[in-house]
PDB file of C-alpha atoms in Angstrom:
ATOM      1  CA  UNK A   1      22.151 -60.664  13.795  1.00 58.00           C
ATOM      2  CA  UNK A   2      23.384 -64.322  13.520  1.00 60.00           C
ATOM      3  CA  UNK A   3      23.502 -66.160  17.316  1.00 81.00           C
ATOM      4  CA  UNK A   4      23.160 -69.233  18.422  1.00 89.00           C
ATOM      5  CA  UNK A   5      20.684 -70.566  21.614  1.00 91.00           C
ATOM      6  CA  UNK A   6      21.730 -73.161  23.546  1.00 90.00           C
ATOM      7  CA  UNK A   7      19.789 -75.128  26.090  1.00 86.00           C
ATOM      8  CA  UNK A   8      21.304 -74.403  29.474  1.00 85.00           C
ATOM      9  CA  UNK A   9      22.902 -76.540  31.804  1.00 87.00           C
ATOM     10  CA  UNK A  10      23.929 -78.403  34.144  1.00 94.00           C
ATOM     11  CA  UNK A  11      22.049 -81.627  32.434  1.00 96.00           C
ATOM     12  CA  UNK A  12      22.645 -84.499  34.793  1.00 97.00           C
ATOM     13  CA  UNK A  13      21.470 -88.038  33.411  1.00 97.00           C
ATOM     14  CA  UNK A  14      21.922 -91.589  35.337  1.00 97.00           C
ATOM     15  CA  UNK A  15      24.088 -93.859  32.981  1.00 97.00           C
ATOM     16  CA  UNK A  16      22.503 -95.168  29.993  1.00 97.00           C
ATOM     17  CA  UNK A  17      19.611 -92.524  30.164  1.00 97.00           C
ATOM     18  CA  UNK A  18      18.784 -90.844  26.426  1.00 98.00           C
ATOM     19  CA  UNK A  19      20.642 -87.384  26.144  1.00 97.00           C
ATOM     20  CA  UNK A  20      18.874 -84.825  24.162  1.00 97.00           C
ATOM     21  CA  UNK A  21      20.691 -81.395  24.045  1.00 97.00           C
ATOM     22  CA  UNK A  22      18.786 -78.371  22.210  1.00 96.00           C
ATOM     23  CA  UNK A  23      20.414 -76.022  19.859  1.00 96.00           C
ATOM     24  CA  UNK A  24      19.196 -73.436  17.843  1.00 95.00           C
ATOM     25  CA  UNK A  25      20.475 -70.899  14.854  1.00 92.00           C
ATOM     26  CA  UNK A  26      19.594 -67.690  13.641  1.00 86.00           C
ATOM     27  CA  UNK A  27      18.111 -68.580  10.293  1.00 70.00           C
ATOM     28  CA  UNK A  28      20.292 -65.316   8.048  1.00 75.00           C
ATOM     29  CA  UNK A  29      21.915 -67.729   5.791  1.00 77.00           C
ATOM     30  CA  UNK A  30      22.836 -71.048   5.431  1.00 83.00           C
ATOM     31  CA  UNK A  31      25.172 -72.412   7.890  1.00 88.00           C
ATOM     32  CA  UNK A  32      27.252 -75.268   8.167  1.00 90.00           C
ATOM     33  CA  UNK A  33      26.658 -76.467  11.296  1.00 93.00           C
ATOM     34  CA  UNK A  34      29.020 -78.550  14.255  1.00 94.00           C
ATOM     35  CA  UNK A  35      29.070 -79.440  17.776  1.00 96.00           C
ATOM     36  CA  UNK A  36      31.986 -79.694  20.124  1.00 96.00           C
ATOM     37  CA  UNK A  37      32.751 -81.117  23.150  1.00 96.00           C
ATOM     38  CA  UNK A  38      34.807 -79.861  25.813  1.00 94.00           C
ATOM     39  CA  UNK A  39      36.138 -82.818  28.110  1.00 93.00           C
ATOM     40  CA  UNK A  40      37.665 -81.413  31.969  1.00 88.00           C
ATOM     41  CA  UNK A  41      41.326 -79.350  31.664  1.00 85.00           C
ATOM     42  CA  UNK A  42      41.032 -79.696  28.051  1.00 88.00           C
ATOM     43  CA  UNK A  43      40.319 -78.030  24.791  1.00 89.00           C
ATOM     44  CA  UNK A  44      37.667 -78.388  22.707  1.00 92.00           C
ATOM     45  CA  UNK A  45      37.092 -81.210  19.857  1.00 94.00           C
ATOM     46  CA  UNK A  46      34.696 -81.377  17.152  1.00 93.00           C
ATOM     47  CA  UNK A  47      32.343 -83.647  17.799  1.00 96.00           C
ATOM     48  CA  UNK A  48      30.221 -83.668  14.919  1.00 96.00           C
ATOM     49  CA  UNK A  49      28.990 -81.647  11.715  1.00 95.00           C
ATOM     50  CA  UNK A  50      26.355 -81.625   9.378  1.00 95.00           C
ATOM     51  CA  UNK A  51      26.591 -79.214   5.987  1.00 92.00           C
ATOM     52  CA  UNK A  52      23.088 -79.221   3.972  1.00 91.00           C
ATOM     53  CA  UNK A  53      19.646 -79.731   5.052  1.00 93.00           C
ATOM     54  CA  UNK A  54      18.428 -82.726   6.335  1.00 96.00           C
ATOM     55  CA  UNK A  55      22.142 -83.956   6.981  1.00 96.00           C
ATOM     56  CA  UNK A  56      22.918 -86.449  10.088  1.00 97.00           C
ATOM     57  CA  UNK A  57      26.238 -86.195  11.729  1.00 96.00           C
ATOM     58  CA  UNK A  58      27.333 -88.580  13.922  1.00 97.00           C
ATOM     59  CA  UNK A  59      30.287 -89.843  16.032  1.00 96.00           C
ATOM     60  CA  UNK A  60      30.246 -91.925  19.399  1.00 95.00           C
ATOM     61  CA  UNK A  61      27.197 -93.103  19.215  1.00 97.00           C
ATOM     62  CA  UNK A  62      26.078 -89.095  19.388  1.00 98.00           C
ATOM     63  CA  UNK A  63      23.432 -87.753  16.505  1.00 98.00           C
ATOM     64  CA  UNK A  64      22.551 -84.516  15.377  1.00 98.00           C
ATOM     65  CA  UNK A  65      20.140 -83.289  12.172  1.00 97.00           C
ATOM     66  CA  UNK A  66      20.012 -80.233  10.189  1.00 96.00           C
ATOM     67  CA  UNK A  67      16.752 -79.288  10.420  1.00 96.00           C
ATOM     68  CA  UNK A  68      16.455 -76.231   8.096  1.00 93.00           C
ATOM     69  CA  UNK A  69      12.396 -75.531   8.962  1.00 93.00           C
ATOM     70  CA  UNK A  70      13.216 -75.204  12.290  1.00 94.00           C
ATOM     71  CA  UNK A  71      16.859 -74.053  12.522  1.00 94.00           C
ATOM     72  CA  UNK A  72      17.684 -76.528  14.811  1.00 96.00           C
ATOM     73  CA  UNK A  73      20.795 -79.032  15.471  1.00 97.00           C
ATOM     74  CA  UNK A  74      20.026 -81.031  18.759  1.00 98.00           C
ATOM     75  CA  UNK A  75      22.506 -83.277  20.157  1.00 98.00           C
ATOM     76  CA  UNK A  76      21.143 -86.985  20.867  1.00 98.00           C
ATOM     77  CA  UNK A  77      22.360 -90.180  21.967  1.00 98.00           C
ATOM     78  CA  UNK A  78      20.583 -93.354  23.280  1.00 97.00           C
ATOM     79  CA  UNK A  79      22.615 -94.159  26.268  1.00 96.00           C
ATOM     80  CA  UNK A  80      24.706 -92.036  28.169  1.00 98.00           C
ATOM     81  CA  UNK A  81      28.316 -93.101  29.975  1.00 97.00           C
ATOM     82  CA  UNK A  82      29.859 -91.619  32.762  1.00 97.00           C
ATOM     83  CA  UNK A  83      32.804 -90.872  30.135  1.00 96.00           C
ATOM     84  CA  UNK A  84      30.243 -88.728  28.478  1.00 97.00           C
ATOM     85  CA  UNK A  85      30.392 -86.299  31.120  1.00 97.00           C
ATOM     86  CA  UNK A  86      31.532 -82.765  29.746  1.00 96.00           C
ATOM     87  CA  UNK A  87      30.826 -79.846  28.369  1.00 95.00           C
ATOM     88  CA  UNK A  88      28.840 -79.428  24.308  1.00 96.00           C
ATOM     89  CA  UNK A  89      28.834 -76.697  22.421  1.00 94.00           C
ATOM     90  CA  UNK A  90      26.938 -75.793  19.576  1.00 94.00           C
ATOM     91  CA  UNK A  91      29.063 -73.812  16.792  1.00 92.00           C
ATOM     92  CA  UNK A  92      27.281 -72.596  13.544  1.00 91.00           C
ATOM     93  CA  UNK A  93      29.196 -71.260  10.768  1.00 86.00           C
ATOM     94  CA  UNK A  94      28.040 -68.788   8.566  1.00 79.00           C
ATOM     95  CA  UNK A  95      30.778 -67.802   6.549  1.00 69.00           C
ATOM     96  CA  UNK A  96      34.754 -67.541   6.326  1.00 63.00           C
ATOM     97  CA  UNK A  97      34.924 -65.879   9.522  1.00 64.00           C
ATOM     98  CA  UNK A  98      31.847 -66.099  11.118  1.00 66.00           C
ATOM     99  CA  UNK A  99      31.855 -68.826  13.420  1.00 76.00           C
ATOM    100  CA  UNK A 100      29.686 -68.827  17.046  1.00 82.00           C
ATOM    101  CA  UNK A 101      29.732 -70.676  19.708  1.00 87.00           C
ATOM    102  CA  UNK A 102      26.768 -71.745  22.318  1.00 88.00           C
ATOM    103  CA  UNK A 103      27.313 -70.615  25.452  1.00 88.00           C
ATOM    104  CA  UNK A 104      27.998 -74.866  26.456  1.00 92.00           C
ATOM    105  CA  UNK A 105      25.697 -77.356  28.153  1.00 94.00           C
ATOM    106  CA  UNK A 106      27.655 -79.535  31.112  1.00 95.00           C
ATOM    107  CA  UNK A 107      26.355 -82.917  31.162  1.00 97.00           C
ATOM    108  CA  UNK A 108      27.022 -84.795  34.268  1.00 97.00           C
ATOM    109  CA  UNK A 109      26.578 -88.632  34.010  1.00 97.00           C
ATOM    110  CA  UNK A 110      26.347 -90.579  37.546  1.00 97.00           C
ATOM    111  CA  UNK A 111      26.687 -94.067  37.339  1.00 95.00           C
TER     112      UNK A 111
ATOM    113  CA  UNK B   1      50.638 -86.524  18.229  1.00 63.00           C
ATOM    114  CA  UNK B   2      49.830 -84.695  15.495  1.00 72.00           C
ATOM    115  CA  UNK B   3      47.238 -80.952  16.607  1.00 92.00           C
ATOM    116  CA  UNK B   4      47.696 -77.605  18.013  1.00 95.00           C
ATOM    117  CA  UNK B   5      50.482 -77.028  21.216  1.00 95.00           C
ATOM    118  CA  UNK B   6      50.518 -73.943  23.518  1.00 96.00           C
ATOM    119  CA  UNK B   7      52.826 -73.160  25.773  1.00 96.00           C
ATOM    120  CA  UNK B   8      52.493 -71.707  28.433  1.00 96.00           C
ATOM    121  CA  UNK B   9      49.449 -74.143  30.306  1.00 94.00           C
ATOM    122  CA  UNK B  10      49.605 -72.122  33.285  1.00 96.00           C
ATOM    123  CA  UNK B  11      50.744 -68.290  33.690  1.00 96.00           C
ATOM    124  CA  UNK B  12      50.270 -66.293  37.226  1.00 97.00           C
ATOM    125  CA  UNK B  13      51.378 -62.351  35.689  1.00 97.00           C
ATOM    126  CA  UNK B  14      50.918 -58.765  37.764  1.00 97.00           C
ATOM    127  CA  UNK B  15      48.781 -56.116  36.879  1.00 98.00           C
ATOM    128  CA  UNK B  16      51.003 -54.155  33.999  1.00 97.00           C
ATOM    129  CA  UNK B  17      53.706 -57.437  32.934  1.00 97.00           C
ATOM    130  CA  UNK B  18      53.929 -58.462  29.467  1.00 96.00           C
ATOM    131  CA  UNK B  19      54.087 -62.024  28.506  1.00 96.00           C
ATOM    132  CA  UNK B  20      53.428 -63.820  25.121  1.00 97.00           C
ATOM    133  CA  UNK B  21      51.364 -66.890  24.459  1.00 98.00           C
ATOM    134  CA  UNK B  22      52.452 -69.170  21.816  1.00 97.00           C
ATOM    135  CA  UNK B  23      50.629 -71.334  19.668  1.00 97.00           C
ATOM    136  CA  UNK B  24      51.916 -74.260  17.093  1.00 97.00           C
ATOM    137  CA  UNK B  25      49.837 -76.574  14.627  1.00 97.00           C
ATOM    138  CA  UNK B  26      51.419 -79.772  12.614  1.00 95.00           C
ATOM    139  CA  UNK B  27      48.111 -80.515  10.340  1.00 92.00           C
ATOM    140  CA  UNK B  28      49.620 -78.094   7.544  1.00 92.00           C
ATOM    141  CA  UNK B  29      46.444 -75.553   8.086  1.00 92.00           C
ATOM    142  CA  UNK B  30      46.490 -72.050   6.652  1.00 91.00           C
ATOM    143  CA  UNK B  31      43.669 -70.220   9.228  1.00 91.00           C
ATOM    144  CA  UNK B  32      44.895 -70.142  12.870  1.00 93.00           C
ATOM    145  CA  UNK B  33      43.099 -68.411  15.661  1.00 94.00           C
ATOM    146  CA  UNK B  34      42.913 -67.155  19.014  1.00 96.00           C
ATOM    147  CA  UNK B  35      40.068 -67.526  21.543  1.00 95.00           C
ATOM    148  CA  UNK B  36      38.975 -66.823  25.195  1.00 95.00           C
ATOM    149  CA  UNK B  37      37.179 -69.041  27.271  1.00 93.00           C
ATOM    150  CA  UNK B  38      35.106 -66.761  30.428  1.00 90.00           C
ATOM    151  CA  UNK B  39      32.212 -68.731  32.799  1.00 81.00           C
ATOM    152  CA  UNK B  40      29.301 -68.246  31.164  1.00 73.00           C
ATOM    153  CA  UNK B  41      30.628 -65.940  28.652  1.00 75.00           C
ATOM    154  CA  UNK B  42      31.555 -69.422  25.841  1.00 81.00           C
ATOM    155  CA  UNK B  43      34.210 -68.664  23.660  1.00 89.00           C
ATOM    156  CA  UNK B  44      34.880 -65.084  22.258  1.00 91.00           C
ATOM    157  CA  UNK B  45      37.465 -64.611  19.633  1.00 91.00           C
ATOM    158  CA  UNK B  46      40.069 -62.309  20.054  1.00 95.00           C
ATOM    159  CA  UNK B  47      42.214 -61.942  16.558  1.00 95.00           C
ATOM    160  CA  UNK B  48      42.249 -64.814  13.504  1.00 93.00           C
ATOM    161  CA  UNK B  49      45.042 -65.495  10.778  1.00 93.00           C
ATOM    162  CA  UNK B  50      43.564 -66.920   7.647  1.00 88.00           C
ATOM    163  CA  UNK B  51      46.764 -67.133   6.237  1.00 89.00           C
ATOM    164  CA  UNK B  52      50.387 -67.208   6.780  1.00 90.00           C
ATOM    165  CA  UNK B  53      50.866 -63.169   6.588  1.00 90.00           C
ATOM    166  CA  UNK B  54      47.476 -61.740   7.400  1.00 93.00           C
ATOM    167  CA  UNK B  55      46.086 -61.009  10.780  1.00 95.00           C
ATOM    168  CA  UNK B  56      42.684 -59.450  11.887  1.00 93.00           C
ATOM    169  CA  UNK B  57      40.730 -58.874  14.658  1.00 93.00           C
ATOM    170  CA  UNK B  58      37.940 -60.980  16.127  1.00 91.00           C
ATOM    171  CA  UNK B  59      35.179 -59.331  18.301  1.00 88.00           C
ATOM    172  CA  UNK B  60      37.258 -58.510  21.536  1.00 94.00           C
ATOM    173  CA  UNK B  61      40.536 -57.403  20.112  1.00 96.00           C
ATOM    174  CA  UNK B  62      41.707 -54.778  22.731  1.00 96.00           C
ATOM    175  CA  UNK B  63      44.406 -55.219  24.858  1.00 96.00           C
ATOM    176  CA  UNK B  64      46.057 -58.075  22.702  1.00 98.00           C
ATOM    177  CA  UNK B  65      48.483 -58.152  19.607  1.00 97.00           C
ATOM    178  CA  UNK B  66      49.110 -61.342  17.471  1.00 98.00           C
ATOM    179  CA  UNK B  67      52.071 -62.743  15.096  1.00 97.00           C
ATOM    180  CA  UNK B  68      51.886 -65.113  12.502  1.00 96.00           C
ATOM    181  CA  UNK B  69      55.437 -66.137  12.568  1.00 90.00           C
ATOM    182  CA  UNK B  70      54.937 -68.310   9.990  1.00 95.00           C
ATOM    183  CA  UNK B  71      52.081 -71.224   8.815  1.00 95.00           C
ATOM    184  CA  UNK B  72      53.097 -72.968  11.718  1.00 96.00           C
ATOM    185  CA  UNK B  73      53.132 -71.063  14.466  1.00 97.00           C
ATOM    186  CA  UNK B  74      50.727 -68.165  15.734  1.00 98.00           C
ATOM    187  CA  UNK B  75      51.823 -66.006  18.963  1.00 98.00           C
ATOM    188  CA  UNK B  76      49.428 -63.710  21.307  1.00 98.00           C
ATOM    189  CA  UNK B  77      51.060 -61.330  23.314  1.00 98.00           C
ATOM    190  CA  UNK B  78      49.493 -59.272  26.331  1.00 97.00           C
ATOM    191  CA  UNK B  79      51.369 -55.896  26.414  1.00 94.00           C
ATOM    192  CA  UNK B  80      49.945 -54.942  29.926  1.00 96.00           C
ATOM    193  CA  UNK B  81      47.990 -57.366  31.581  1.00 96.00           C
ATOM    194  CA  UNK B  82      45.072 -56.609  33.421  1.00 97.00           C
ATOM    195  CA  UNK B  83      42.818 -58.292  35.916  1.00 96.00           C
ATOM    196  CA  UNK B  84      39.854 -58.395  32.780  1.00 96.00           C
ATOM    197  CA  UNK B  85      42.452 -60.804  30.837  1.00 97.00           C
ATOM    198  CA  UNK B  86      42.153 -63.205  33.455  1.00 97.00           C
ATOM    199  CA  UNK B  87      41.030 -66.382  31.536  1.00 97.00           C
ATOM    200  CA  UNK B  88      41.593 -69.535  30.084  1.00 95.00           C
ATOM    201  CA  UNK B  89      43.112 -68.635  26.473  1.00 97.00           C
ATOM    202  CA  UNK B  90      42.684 -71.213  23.344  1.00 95.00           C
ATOM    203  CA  UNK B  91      44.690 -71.290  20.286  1.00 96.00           C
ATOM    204  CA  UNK B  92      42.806 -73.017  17.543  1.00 94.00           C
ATOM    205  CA  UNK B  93      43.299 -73.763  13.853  1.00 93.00           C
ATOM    206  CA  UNK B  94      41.728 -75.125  10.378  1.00 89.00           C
ATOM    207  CA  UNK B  95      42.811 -76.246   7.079  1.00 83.00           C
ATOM    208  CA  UNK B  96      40.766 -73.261   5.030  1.00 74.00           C
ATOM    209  CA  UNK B  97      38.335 -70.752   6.101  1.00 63.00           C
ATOM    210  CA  UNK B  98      35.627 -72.616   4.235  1.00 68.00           C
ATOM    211  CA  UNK B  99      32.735 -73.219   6.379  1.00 66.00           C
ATOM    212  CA  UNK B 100      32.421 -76.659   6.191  1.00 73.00           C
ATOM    213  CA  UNK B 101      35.716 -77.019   8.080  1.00 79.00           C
ATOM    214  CA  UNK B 102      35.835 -77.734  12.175  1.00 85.00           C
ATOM    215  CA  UNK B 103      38.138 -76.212  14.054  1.00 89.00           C
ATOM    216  CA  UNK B 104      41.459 -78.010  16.124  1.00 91.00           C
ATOM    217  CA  UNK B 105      41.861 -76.530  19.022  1.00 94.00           C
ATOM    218  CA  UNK B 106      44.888 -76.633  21.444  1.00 95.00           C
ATOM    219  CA  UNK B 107      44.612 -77.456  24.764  1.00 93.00           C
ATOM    220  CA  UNK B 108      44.595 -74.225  26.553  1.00 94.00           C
ATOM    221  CA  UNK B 109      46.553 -71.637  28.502  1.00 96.00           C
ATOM    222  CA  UNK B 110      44.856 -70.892  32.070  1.00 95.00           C
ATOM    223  CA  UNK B 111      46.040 -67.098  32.633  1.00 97.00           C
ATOM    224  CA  UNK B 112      45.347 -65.569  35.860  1.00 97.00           C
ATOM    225  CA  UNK B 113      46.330 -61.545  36.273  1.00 97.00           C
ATOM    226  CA  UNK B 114      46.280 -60.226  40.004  1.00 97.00           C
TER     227      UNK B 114
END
């Protein structure tokens, strides 16, 4: 059935190391896909999203590209901040309601 | 600011009490929802709205009944708590259920049954 597979954590990265978080989808359908991040004693917010093929989204200097041939989303971004620190979850969405979650990634950032 | 509120953020309830969790969004959005959060578990969800009128349950439904008062405002209510419903509880909504839409998300209620 559809899942999701989400590199496991904890990730911890000195500050302004290069963050690379692996995601992966079940490829039954075409999904839109979106990560979240989860910052201490909060919910989460969306992060970023990419809808089609070969689409970058992008927001706080984080990346991530659709990569249909190998049903992959993986999180990236040049140089980490301690402010980065948090939990990132991978969500692909299939249809109206199906919508997964990654079981998260914690990133801890020392400075 | 504009988003999704709960209320409760904290709740301590006995094995058996009843209590409801309430949920409002501002943004206008027709599709509300209601998650759990467990270690290691990510987020499971328990019943959705996609509109104002319609409810329907999510992939761990048991145990919990919803209420889509209105467009607004979307309650979960634990009839008789048990020690398994310990968790942190997230109310979430979006303006369709198209799939290109992300999800708001309130910012929790941390539920604790003894």
């Amino acid at each position: 059935g559809d899942s999701v597979t989400q590199m496991e954590g904890p990730v911890t990265l000195s500050e302004e190391a290069f963050l690379t978080i692996n995601c992966t989808y079940t490829a039954t359908g075409y999904p839109s896909l979106f990560w979240y991040v989860q910052y201490p004693g909060e919910g989460l917010q969306l992060l970023l999203k990419a809808t089609k093929a070969d689409d970058k989204g992008s927001n706080k200097g984080f990346e991530a590209t659709y990569r249909k041939e190998t049903t992959s989303f993986h999180l990236e971004k040049g140089s980490v901040q301690v402010s980065d620190s948090a939990v990132y979850f991978c969500a692909p969405q299939y249809n109206f309601n199906k919508f997964y979650f990654g079981s998260g990634t914690k990133l801890n950032v020392k400075p | 600011n504009a988003g999704v509120t709960q209320t409760p953020k904290f709740q301590v309830l006995k094995t058996g009490q009843s209590m409801t969790l309430q949920c409002a969004q501002d943004m206008n959005h027709n599709s509300m929802y209601w998650y759990r959060q467990d270690p290691g578990m990510g987020l499971r969800l328990i019943y959705y709205s996609a509109s104002e009128g319609t409810t329907d349950k999510g992939e761990v439904p048991n145990g919990y009944n919803v209420s889509r008062l209105n467009k607004r405002e979307f309650s979960l209510r634990l009839e008789s708590a048990a020690p398994s419903q310990t968790s942190v509880y997230f109310c979430a909504s979006r303006m369709t259920q198209g799939e290109t839409y992300g999800y708001t998300f309130g910012s929790g209620t941390r539920l604790t049954v003894v």
